[in-house]
Short mmCIF file of C-alpha atoms in Angstrom, two decimals:
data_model
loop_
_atom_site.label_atom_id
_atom_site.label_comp_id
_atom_site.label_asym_id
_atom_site.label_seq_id
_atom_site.Cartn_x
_atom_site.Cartn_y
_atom_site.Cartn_z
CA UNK W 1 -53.70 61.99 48.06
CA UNK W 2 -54.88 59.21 45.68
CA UNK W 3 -53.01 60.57 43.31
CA UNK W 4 -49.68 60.14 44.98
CA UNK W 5 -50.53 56.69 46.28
CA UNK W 6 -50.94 55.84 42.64
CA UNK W 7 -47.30 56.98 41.89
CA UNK W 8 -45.93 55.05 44.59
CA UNK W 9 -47.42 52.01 43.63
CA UNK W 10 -46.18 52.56 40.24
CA UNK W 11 -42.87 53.08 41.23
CA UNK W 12 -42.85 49.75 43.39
CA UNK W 13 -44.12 48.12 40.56
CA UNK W 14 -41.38 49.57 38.45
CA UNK W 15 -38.57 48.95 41.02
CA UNK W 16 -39.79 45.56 41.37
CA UNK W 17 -39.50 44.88 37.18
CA UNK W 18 -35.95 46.15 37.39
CA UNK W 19 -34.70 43.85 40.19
CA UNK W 20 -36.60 41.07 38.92
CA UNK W 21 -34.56 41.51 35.25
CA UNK W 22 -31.51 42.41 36.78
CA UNK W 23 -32.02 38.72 39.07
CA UNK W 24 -32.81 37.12 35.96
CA UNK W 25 -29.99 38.34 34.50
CA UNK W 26 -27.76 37.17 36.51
CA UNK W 27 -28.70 33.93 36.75
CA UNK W 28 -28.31 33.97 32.70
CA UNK W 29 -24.64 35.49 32.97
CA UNK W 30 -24.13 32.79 36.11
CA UNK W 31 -25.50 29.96 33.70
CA UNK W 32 -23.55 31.09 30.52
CA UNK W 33 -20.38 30.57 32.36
CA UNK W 34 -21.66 27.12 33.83
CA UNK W 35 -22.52 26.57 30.15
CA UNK W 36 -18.70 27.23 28.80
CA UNK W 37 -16.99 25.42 31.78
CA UNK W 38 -19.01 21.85 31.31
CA UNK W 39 -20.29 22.39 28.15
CA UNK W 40 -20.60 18.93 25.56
CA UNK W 41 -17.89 18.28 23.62
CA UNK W 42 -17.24 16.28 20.48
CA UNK W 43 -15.70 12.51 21.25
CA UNK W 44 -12.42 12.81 20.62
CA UNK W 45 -9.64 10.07 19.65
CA UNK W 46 -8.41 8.20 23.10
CA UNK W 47 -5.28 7.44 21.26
CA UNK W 48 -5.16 7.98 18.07
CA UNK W 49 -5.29 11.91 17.45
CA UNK W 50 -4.49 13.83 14.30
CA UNK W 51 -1.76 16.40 14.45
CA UNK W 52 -2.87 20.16 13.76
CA UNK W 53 -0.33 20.45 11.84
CA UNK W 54 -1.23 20.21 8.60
CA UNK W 55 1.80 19.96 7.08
CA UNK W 56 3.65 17.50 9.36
CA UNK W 57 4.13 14.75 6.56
CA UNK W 58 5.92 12.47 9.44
CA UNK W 59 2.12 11.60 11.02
CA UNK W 60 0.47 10.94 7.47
CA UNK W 61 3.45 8.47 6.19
CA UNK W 62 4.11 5.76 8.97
CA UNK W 63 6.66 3.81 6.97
CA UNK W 64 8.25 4.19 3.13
CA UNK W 65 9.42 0.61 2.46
CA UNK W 66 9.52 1.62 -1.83
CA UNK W 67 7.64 -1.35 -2.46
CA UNK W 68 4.03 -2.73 -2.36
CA UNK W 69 2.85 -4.33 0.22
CA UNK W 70 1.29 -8.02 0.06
CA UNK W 71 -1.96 -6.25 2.66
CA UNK W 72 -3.34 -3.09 0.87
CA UNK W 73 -5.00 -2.89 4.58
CA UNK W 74 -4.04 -3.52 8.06
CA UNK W 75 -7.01 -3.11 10.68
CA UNK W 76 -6.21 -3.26 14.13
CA UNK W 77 -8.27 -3.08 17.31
CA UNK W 78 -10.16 -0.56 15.52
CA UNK W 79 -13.12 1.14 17.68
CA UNK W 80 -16.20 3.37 16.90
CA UNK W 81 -18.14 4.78 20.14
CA UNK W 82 -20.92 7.19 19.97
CA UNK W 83 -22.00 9.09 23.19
CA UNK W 84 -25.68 8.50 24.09
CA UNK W 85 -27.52 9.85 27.20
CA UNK W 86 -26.11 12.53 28.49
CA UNK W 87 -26.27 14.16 31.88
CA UNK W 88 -27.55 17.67 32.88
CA UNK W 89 -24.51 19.45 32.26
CA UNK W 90 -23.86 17.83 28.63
CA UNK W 91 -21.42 15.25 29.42
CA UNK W 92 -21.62 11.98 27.90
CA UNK W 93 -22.89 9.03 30.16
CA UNK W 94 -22.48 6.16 28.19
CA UNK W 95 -21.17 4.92 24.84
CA UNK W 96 -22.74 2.84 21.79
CA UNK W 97 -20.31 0.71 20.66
CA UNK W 98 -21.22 0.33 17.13
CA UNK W 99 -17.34 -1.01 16.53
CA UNK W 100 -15.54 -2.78 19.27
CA UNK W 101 -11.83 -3.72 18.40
CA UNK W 102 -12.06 -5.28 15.32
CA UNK W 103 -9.11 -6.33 13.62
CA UNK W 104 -8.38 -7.73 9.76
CA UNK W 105 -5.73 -7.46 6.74
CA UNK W 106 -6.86 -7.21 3.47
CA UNK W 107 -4.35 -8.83 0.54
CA UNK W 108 -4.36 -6.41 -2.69
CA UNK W 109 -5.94 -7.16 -5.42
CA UNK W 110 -8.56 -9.38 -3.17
CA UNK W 111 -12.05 -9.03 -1.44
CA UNK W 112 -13.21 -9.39 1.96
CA UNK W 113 -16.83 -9.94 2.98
CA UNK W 114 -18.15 -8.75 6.08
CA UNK W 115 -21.35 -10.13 6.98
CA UNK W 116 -23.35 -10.36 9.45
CA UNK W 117 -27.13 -9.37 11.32
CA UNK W 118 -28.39 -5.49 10.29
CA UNK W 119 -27.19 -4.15 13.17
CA UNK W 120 -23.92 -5.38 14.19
CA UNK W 121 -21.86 -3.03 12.86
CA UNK W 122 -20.75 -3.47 9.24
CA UNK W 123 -21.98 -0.53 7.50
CA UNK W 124 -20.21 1.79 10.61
CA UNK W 125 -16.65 -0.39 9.61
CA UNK W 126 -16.66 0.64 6.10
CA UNK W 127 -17.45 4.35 7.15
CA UNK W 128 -15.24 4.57 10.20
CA UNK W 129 -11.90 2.93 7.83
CA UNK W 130 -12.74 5.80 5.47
CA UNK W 131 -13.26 8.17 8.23
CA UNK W 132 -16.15 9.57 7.41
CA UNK W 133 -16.62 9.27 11.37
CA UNK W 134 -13.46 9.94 13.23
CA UNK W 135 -11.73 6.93 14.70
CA UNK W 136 -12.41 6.51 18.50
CA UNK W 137 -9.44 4.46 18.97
CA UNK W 138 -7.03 1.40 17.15
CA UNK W 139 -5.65 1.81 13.77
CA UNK W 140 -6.47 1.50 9.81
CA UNK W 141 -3.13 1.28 8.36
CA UNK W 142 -3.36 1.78 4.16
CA UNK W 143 -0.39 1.13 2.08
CA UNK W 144 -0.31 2.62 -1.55
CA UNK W 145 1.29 1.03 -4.78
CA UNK W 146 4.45 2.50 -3.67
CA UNK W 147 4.52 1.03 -0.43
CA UNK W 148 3.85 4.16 1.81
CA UNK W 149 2.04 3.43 4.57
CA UNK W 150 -0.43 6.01 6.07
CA UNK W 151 -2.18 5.84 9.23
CA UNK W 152 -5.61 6.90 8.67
CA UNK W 153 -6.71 7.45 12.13
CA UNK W 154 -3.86 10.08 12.12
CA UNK W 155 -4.23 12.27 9.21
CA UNK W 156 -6.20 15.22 9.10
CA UNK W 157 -8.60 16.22 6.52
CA UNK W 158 -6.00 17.91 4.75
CA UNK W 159 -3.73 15.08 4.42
CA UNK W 160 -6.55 12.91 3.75
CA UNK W 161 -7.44 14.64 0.93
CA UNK W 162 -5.38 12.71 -1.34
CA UNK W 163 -5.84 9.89 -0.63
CA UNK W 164 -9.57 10.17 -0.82
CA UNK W 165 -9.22 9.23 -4.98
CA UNK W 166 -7.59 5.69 -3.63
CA UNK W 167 -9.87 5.05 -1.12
CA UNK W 168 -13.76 5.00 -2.58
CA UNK W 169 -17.26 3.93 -1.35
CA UNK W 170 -19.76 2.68 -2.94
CA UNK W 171 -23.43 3.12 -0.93
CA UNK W 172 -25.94 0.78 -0.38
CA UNK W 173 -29.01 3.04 -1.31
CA UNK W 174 -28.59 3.35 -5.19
CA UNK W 175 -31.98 6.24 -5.27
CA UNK W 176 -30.66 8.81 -2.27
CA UNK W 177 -26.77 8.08 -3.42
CA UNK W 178 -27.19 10.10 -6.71
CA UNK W 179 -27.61 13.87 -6.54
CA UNK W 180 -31.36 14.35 -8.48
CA UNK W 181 -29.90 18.15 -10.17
CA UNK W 182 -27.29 16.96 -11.70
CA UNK W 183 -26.90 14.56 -15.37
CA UNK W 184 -24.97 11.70 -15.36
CA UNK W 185 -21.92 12.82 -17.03
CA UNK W 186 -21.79 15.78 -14.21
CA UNK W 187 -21.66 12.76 -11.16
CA UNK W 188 -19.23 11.29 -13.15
CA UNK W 189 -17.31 13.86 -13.72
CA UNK W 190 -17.62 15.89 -10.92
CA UNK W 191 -14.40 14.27 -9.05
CA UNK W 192 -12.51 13.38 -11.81
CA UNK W 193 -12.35 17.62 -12.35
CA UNK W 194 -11.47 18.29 -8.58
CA UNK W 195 -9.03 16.08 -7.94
CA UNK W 196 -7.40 16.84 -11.93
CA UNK W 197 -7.21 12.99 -12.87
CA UNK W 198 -6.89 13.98 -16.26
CA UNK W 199 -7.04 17.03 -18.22
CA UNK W 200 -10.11 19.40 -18.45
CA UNK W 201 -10.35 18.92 -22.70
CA UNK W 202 -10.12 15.59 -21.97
CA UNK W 203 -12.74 14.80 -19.01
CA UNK W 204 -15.44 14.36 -21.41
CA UNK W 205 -14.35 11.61 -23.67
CA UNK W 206 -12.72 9.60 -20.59
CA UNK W 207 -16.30 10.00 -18.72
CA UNK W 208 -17.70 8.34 -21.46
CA UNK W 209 -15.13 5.51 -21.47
CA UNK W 210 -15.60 4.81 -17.99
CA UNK W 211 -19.41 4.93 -18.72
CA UNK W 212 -18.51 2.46 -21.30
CA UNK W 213 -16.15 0.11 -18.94
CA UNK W 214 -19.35 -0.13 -16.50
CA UNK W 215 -22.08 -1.22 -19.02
CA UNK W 216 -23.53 2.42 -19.43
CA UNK W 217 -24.67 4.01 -22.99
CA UNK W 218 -23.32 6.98 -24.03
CA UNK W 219 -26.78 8.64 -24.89
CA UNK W 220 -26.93 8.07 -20.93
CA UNK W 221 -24.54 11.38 -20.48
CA UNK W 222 -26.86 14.30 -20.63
CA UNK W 223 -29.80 12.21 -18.30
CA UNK W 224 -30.66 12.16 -14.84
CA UNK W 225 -30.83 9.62 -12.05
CA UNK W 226 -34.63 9.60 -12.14
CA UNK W 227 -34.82 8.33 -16.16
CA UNK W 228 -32.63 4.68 -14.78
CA UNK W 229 -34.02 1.76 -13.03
CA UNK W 230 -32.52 0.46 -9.77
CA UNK W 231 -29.72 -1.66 -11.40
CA UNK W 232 -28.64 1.04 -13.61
CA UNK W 233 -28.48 3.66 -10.79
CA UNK W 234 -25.91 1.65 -9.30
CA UNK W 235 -23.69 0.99 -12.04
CA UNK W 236 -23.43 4.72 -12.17
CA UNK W 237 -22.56 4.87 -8.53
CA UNK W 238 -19.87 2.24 -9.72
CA UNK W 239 -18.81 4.42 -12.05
CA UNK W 240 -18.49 7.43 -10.12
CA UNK W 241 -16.59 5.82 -7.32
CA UNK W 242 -14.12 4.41 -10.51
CA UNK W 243 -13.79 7.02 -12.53
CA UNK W 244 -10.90 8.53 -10.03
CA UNK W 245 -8.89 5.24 -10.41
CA UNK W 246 -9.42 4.25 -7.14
CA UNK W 247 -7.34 1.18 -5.35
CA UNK W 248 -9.25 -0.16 -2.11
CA UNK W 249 -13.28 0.17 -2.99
CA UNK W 250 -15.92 -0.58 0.24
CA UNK W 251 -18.71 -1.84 -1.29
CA UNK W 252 -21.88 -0.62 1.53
CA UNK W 253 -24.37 -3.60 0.30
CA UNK W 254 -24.39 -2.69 -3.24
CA UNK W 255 -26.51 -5.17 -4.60
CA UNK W 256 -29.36 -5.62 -1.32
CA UNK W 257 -31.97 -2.90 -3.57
CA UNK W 258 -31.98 -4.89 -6.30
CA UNK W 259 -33.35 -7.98 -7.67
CA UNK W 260 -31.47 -11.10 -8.00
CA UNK W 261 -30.82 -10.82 -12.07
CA UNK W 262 -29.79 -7.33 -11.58
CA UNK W 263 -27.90 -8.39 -8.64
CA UNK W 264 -25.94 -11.02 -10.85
CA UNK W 265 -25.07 -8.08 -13.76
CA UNK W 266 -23.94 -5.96 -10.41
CA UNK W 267 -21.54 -8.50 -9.13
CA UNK W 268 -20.06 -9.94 -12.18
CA UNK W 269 -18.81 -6.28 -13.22
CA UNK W 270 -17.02 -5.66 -9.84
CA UNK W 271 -15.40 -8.89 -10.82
CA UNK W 272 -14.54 -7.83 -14.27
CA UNK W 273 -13.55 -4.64 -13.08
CA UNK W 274 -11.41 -6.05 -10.21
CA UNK W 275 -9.50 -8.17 -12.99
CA UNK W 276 -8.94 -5.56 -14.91
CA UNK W 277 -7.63 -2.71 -12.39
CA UNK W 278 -5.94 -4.41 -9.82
CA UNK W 279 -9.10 -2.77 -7.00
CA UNK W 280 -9.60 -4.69 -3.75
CA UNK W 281 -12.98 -4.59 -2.22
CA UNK W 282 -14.49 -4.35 0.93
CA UNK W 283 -17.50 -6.02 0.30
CA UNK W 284 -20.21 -5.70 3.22
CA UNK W 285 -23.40 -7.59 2.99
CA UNK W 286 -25.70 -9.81 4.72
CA UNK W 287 -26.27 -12.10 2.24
CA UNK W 288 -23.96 -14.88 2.48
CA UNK W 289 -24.91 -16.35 -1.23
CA UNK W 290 -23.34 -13.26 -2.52
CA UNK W 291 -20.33 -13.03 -0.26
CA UNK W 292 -19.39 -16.38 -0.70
CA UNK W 293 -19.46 -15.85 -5.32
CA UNK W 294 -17.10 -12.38 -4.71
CA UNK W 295 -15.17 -13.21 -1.61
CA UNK W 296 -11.65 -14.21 -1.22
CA UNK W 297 -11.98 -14.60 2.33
CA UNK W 298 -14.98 -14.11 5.25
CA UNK W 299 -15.32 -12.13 8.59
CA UNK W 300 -17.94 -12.58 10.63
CA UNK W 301 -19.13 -9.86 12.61
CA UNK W 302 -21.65 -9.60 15.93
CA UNK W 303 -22.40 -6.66 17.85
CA UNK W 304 -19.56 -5.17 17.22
CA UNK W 305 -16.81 -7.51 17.09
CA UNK W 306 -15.39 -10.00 14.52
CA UNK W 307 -16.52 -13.68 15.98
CA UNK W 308 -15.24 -15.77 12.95
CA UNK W 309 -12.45 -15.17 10.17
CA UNK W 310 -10.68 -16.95 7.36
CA UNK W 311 -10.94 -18.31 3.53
CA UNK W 312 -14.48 -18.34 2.12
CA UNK W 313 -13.52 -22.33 1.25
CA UNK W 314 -13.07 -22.42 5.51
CA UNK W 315 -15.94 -20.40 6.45
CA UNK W 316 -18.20 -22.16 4.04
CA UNK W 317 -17.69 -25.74 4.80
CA UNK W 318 -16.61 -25.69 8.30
CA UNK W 319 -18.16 -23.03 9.64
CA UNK W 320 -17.07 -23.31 13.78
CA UNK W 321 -18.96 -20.05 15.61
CA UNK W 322 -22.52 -21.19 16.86
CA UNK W 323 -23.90 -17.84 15.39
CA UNK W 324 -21.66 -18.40 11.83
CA UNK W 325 -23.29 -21.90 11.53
CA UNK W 326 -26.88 -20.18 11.84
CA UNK W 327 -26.55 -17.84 9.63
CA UNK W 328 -25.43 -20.54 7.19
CA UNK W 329 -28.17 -22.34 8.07
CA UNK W 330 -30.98 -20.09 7.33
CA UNK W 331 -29.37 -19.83 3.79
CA UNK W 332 -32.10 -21.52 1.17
CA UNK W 333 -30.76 -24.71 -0.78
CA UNK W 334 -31.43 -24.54 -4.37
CA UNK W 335 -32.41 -28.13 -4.42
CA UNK W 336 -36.35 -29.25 -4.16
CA UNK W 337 -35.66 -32.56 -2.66
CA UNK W 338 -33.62 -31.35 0.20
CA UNK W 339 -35.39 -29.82 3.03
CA UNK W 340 -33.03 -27.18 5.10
CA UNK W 341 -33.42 -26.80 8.36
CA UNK W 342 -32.56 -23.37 9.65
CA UNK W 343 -31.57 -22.74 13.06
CA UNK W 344 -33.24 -20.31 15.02
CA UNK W 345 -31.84 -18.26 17.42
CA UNK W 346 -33.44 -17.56 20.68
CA UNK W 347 -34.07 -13.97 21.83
CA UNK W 348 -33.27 -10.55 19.95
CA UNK W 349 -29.66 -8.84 19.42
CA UNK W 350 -28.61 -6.72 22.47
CA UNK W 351 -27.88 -3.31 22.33
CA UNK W 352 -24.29 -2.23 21.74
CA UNK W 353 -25.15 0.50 24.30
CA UNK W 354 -25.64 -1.87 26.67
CA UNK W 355 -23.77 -5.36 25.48
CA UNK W 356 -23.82 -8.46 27.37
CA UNK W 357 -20.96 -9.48 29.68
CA UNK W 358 -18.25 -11.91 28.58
CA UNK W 359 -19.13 -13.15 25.15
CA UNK W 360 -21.80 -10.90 23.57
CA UNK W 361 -23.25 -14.15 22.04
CA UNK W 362 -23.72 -15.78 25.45
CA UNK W 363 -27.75 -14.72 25.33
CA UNK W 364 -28.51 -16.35 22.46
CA UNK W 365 -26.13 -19.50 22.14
CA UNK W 366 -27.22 -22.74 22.64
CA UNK W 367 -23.74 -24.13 23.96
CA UNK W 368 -23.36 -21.02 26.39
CA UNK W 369 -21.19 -22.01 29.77
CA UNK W 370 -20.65 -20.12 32.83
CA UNK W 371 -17.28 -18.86 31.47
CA UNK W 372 -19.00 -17.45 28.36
CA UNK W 373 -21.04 -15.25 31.10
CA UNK W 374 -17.73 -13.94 33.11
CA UNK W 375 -14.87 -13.47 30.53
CA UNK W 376 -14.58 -12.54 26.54
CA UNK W 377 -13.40 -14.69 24.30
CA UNK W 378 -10.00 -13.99 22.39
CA UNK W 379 -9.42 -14.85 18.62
CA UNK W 380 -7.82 -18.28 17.95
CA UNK W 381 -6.47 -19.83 15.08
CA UNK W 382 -7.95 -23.39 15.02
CA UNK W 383 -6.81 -24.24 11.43
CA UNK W 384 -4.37 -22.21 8.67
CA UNK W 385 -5.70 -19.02 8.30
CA UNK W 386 -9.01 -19.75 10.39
CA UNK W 387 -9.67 -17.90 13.40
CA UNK W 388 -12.32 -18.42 16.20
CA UNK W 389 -13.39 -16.05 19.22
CA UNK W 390 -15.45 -18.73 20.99
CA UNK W 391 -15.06 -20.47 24.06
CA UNK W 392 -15.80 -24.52 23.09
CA UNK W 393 -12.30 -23.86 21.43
CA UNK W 394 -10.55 -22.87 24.19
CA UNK W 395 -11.75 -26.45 26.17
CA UNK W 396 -9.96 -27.92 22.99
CA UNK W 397 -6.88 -26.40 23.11
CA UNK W 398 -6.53 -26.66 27.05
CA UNK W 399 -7.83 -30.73 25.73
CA UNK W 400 -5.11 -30.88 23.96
CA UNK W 401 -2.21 -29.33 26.11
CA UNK W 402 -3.54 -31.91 29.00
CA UNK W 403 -3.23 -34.39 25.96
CA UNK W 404 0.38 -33.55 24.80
CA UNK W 405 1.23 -33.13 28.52
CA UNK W 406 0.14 -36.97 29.70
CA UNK W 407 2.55 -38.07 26.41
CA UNK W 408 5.75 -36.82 28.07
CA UNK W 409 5.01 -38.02 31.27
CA UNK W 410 4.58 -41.45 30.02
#
């Protein structure tokens, strides 16, 4: 008798384990398919999608005009989201908008500086225009030497592939930039044999003639990154972004590890080597002593967006933007007997996850109205070539019109 109440426990017990896996399994199978329905996908481009076709040559070439263009770049309302916070079923509840419409030309042959607060957005430019990250929406128009113009928010990886010898980078972190395993020469090399800029017999002797063109000893082939000092590490990460003859350069803060002799060496060969080769730069950095020596012109970036533009003679001596005229402020004065006096800006910068209302500069301006609380500010050309996204300038241009329009009536 005990015997056979033993088994039928056992075989409740045993009944029980099989429903209880066969429940569980079905709220697995009932969960996969939950899983593939609302599963978290990657960002993609709101308007600005690459073909799949690979071979569709009529999205990589916008135009063919057979003849250079005076703007080697043409940004336009160019934006980089990335998702943060997302909700139980993987989707995406809000945005970081690292770049928020910004919008520029660059002139061949010239440099840009884009400067600005660590944080606002600069280093995420350089990367998006080069799409290392894929373009959320807006454009980055490039035209080569012959005048084509590509679309890079448009081209796949395929058909971005050749282009990548034109278009270069060179990082801000000379020390994690350089592969440790590998010699000079090999860096240096190492792109000039994949994309077959010259010949294989040849790679060798034209390695060590760019080596040569950026201050680097030949005896400095066969060593590795960990024998060179800061300033030397990044001539070789000038070099290696060179040596594939490239045409448009972004320069990541190339010169903010280094100390300000090296720094000098640093900037003077992009300068030589601009005069030389024809290369425009993209020169991001948030020293404004620097940008103002290499720069042909200035933007200004905050959170996100561009708040000042034009000529580094404009942007220098009549700087306009409240936060332009503080960061020129807290620049140091090489002269003992003058005192500067550095204005200070109250609170800390927002989030770009979260940005202000109206003007995202409205929390920390000292000239802030109601309007800068309700509406954003648009981009306005208050001298040749000098442009303004602030709202004291739109009181002097409706100033004006009342002006102009009390003239005619009398």
């Amino acid at each position: 008798m005990t015997s056979l109440l033993l088994l039928s426990q056992a075989a409740v017990i045993s009944l029980s384990v099989v429903f209880g896996v066969l429940i569980v399994a079905e709220f697995a199978i009932i969960g996969y398919f939950i899983y593939k329905r609302y599963r978290p996908r990657t960002v993609k481009p709101k308007v600005t999608q690459a073909s799949n076709d690979d071979n569709n040559d009529s999205v990589a070439v916008t135009a063919e005009t057979g003849e250079a263009s005076q703007y080697i770049l043409d940004v336009s309302d160019l934006k980089q989201y990335f998702p943060v916070g997302k909700s139980l079923l993987g989707k995406p509840q809000s945005f970081l908008r690292a770049v928020d419409g910004v919008s520029f030309r660059l002139e061949r042959g010239k440099t840009i500086g884009i400067v600005g607060e660590s944080g606002c957005g600069k280093t995420t430019l350089g990367r998006t225009i080069l799409r290392l990250y894929d373009i959320t929406e807006g454009s980055a128009v490039y035209t080569d030497e012959q005048g084509k113009q590509y679309e890079l928010a448009k081209l796949t990886k395929k058909q971005l592939r050749p282009l990548r010898t034109q278009l270069q980078l060179v990082f801000q972190d000379p020390y994690s930039s350089l592969p440790p395993r590998m010699t000079v020469g090999s860096i240096i090399g190492e792109a000039v044999r994949v994309h077959n800029i010259v010949p294989k017999s040849e790679i060798h002797d034209y390695v060590l003639d760019v080596m040569k063109r950026c201050g680097l000893q030949p005896h400095y082939y066969d060593r590795y990154p960990h024998e060179f000092s800061g300033g030397q590490r990044q001539r070789i990460c000038i070099a290696r972004a060179l040596a594939v003859k490239p045409k448009l350069v972004i320069c990541d803060e190339p010169v903010s590890a280094l100390d300000v002799s090296i720094q000098a060496q640093v900037i003077n060969l992009l300068k030589k080597l601009q005069r030389e080769m024809g290369i425009s730069y993209m020169f991001i950095s948030h020293d404004l002593s620097v940008v103002k020596y290499i720069s042909d012109s200035i933007a200004v970036m905050y959170l996100g967006n561009i708040v000042e533009m034009g000529s580094t003679a404009d942007i220098c001596t009549n700087a306009s933007h409240p936060y332009t005229q503080a960061l020129f402020s807290a620049v140091p004065v090489p002269n003992p007997h003058r005192k500067a006096k550095p204005e200070m800006l109250e609170g800390e910068l927002p989030s770009p996850a979260n940005p202000p209302k109206g003007c995202k500069f409205h929390t920390r301006c000292k000239h802030c109205m109601q309007c800068c609380t309700e509406e954003v500010p648009q981009m306005r050309e208050i001298s040749p070539g000098h442009f303004v996204a602030c709202h004291l300038f739109d009181e002097a241009e409706q100033n004006d019109v009342a002006v102009e329009q009390d003239v005619q009536e009398e």
